Short mmCIF file of C-alpha atoms in Angstrom, two decimals:
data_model
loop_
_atom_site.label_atom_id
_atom_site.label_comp_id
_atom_site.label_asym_id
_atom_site.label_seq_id
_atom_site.Cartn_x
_atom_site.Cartn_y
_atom_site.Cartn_z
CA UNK Y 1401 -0.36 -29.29 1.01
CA UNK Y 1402 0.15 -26.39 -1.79
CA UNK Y 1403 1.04 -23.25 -1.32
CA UNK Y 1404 -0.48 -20.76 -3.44
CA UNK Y 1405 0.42 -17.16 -4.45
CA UNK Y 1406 -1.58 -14.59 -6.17
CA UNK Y 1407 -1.35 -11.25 -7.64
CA UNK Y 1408 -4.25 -9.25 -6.29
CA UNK Y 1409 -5.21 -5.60 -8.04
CA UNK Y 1410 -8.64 -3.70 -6.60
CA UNK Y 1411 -10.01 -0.76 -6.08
CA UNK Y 1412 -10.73 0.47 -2.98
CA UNK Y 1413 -13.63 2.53 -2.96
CA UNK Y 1414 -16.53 0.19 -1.68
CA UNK Y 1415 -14.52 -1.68 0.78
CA UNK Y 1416 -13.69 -1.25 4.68
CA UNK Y 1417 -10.11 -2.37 3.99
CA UNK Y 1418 -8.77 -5.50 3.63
CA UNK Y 1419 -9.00 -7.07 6.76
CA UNK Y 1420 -12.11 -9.31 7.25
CA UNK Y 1421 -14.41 -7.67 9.48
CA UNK Y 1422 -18.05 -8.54 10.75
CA UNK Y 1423 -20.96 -7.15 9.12
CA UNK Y 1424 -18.75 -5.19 6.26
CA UNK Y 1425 -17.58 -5.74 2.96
CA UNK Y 1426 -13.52 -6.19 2.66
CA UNK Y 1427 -11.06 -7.39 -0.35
CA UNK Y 1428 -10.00 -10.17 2.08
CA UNK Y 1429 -13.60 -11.30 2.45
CA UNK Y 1430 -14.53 -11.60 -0.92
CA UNK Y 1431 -11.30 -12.93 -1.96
CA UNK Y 1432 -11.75 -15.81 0.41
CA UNK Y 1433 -15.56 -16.29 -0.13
CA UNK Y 1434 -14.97 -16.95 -4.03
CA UNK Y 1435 -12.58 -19.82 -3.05
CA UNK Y 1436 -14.50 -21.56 -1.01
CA UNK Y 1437 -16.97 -21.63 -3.97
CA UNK Y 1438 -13.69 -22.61 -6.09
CA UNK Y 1439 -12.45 -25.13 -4.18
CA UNK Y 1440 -15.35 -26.65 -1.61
CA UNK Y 1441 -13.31 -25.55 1.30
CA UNK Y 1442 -12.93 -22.92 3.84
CA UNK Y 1443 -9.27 -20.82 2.60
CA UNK Y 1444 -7.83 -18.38 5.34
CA UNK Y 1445 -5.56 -16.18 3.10
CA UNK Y 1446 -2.48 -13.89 3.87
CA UNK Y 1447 -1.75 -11.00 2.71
CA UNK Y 1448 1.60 -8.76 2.19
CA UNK Y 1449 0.04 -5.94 3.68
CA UNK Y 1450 -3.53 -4.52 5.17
CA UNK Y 1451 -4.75 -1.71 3.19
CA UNK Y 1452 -7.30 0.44 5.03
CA UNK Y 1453 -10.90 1.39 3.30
CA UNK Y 1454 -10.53 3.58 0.47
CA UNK Y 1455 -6.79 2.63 -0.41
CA UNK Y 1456 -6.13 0.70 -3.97
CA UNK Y 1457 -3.84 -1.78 -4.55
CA UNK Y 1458 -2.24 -2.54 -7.91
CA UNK Y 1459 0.20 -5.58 -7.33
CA UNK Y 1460 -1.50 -7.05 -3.32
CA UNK Y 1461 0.33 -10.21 -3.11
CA UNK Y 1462 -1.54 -12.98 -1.69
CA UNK Y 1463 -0.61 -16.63 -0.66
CA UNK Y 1464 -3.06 -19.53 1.00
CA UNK Y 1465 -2.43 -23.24 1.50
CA UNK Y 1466 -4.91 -25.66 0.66
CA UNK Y 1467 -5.29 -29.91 -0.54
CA UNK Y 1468 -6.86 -28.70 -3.95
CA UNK Y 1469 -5.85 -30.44 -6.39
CA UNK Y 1470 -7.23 -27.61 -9.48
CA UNK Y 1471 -4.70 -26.63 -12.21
CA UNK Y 1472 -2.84 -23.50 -11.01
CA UNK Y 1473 -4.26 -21.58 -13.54
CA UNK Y 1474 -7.31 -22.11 -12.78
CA UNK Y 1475 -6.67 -19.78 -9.57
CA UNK Y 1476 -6.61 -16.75 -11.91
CA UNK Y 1477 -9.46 -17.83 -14.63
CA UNK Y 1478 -11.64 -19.86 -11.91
CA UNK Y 1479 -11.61 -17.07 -9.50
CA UNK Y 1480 -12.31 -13.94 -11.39
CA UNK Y 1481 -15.75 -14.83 -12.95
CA UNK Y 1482 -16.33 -15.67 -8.96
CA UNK Y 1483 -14.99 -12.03 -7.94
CA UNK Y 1484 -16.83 -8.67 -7.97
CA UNK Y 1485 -15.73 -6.50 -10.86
CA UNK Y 1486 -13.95 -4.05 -8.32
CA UNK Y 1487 -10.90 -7.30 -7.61
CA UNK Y 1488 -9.44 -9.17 -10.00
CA UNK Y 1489 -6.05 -11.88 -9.70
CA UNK Y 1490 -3.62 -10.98 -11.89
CA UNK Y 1491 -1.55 -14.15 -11.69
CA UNK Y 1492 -1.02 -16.95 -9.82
CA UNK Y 1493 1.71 -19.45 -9.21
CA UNK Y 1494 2.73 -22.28 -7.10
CA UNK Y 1495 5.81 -21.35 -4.36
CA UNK Y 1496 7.86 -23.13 -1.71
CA UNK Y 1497 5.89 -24.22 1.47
CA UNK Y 1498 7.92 -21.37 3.45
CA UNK Y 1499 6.71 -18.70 1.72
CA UNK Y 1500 4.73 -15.82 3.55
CA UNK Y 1501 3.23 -13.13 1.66
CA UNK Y 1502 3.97 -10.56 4.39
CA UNK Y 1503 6.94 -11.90 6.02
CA UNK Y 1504 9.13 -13.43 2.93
CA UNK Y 1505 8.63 -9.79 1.42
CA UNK Y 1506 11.59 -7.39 1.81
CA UNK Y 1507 9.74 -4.03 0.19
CA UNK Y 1508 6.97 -2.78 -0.33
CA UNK Y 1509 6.42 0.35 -2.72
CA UNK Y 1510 3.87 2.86 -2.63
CA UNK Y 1511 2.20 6.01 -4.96
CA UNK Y 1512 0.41 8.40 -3.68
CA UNK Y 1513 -1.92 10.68 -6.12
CA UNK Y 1514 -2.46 14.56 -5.64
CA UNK Y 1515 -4.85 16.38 -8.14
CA UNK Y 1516 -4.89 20.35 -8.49
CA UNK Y 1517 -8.28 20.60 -9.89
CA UNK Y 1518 -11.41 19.43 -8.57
CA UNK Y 1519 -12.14 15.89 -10.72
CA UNK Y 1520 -15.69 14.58 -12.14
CA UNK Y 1521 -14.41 11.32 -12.93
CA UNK Y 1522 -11.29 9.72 -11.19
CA UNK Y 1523 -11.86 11.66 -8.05
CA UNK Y 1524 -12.31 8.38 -5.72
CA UNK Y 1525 -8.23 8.13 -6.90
CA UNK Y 1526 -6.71 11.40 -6.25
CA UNK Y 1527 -6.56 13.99 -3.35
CA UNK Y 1528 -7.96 17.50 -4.75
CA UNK Y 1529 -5.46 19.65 -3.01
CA UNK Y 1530 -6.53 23.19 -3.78
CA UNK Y 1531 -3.38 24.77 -1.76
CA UNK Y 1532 -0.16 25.56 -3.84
CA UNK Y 1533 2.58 23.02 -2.51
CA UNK Y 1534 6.37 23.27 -3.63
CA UNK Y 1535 7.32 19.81 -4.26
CA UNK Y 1536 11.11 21.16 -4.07
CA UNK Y 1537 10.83 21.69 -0.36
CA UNK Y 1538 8.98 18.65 -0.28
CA UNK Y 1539 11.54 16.27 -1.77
CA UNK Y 1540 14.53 18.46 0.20
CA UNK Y 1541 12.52 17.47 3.62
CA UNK Y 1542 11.52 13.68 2.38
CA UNK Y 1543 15.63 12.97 2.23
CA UNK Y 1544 15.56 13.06 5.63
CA UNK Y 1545 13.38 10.11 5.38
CA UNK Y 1546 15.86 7.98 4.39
CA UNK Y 1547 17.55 5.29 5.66
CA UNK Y 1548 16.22 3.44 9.16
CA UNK Y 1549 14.20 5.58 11.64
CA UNK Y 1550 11.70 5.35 14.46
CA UNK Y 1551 8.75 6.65 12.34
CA UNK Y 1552 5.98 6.48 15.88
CA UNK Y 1553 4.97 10.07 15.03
CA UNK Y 1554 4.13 8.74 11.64
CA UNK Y 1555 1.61 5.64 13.13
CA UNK Y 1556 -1.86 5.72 14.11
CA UNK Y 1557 -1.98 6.57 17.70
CA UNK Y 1558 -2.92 3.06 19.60
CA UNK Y 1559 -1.32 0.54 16.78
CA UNK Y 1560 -0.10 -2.35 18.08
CA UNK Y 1561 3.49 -3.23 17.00
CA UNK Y 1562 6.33 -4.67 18.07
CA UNK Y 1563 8.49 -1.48 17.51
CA UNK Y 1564 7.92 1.61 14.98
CA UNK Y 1565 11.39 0.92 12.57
CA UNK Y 1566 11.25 1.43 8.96
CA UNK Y 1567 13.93 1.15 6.44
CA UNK Y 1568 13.13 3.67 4.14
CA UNK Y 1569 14.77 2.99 0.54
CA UNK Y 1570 13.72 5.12 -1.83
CA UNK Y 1571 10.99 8.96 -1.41
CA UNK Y 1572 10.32 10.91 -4.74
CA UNK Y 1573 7.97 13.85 -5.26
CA UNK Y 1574 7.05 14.49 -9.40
CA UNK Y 1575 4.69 16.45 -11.13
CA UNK Y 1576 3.09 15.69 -14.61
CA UNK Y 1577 0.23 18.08 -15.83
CA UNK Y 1578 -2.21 18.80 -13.20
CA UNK Y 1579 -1.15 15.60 -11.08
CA UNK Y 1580 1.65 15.39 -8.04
CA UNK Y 1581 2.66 11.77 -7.19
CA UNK Y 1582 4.67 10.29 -4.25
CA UNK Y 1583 6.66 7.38 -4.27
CA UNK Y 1584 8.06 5.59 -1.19
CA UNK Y 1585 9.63 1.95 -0.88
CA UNK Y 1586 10.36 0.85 2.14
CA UNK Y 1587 11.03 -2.68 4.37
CA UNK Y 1588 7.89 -1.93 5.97
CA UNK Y 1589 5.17 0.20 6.60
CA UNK Y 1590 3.06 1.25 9.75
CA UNK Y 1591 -0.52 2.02 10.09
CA UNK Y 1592 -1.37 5.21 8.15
CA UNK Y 1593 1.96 5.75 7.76
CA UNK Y 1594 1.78 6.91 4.10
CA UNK Y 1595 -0.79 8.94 4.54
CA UNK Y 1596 0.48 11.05 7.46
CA UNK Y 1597 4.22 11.56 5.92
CA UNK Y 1598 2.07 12.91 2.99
CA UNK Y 1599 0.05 14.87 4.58
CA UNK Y 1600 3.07 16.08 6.67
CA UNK Y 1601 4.99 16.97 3.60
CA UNK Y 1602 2.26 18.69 1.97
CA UNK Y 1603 2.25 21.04 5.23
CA UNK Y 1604 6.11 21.37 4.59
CA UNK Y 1605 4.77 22.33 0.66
CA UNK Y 1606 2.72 25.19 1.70
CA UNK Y 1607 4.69 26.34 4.01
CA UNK Y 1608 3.01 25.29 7.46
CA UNK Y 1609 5.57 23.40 8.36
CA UNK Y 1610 9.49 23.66 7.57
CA UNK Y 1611 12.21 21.30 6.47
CA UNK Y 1612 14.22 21.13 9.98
CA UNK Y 1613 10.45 20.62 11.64
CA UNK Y 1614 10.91 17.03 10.00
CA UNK Y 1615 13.49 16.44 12.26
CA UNK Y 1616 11.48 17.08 15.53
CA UNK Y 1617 8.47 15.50 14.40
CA UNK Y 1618 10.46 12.35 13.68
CA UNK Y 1619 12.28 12.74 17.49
CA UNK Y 1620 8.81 13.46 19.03
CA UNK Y 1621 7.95 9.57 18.77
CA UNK Y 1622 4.33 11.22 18.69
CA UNK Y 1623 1.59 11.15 16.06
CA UNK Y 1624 0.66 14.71 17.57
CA UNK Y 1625 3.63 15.83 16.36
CA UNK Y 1626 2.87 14.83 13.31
CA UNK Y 1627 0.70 16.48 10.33
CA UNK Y 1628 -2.64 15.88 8.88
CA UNK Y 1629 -3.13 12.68 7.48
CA UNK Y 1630 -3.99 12.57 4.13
CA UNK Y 1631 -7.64 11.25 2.76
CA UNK Y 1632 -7.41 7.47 1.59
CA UNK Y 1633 -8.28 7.99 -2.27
CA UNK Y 1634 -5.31 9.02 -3.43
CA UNK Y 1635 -2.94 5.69 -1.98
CA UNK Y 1636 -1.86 2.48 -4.13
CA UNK Y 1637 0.27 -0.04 -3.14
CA UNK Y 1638 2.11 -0.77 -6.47
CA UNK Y 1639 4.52 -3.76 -5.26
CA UNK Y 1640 6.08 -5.96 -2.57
CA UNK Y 1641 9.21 -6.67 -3.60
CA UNK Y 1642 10.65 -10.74 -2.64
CA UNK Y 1643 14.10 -10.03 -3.51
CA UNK Y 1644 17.09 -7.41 -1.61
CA UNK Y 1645 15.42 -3.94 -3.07
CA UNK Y 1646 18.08 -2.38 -5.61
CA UNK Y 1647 17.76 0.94 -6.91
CA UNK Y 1648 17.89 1.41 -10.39
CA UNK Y 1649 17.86 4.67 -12.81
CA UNK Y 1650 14.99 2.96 -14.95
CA UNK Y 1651 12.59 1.75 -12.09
CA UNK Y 1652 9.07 2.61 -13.04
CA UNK Y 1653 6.27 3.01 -11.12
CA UNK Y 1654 2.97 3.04 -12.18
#
């Protein structure tokens, strides 16, 4: 039996996540309805991590097993002429039998995309934020961020997990032009839990909220606590990282 990885980019705009669901179009449904034309064969894949509709993803990591005997590469030209034009595989490779997608990875990294200016084309990537935000206080409050914490007020209300830690490695706020970007790598990540920290911070950056209100939000242990969550558009997951993250001064992000 192989075991096959692939490096999944799509947009997220006309999909209800990635999860297969009845009745609904999803990246995981597509992706495993093109192999079954590929390969003859029913393929239940796994991925690194669920993205919810509207989210993008520009390095998904994928990995299925299957008795196909196709070149690898034809995993990455076989599939895409299968694909809708919104997914395409990047790359794919053969790995180790005991690799998991999701639970081999130690990181996952994360950009989120703020816009000051109301967009005709790109808007379905960006949040049009009209409020002034000062990404200062923002990236003062997101050091508290760091390190392992019980992030519950930060996770959709009702998720079902084990427990709420995250190992948070790395927050940045940065401006260019007219655009705001967050970047967050951590071990893990709960259910909207991007998307609320953002939105949270962006109450801290217009002064809503303040930097020690961080603090109690994160001891509430309740997404009440919390602030808004921010709108979908605007998230990509960049990378999952299968090696011990290490911080470096030249680590780029898309």
């Amino acid at each position: 039996m192989r075991n096959i990885k692939l490096i999944v980019e799509y947009d997220g705009t006309d999909f209800s996540g990635w999860q297969v669901q009845n009745d609904v179009r999803t990246v995981q449904g597509e992706i495993e309805a093109a192999l079954e034309k590929l390969t003859r064969t029913f393929i239940r894949v796994t991925s690194a991590g669920r993205t919810d509709a509207g989210v993008h993803a520009l390095g998904q990591v994928v990995n299925f097993k299957t008795d196909s005997n196709l070149p690898i590469h034809v995993f990455t030209v076989g599939l895409n002429p299968l694909l809708p034009r919104d997914i395409r595989i990047l790359n794919s490779s053969e790995v180790d039998e005991d690799f998991n997608s999701r639970y081999s990875a130690y990181y996952r990294s994360y950009r989120y995309h703020i816009i000051n200016r109301p967009l005709a084309i790109g808007r379905q990537y960006a949040w049009y934020l009209k409020d002034d935000i000062d990404i200062l206080k923002m990236q003062e409050a997101s050091s508290l961020l760091l390190g392992m914490h019980d992030f519950e007020s930060f996770c959709q209300a009702g998720s079902d997990v084990k427990h709420y830690n995250c190992d948070v490695h790395k927050v940045l706020w940065h401006e260019q032009g007219d655009r705001t970007y967050f970047d967050i790598i951590a071990n893990r990540f709960l259910h909207n839990m991007v998307r609320i920290l953002v939105g949270t911070l962006v109450n801290i950056g217009n002064g809503s909220l303040n930097h020690d209100d961080l603090l109690d939000i994160l001891k509430a242990k309740d997404r009440c606590a919390a602030g808004q969550t921010a709108p979908p558009q605007g998230l990509f997951l960049v990378k999952i990282g299968y090696e011990k993250y290490m911080e470096s001064e030249n680590e780029v992000f898309y």
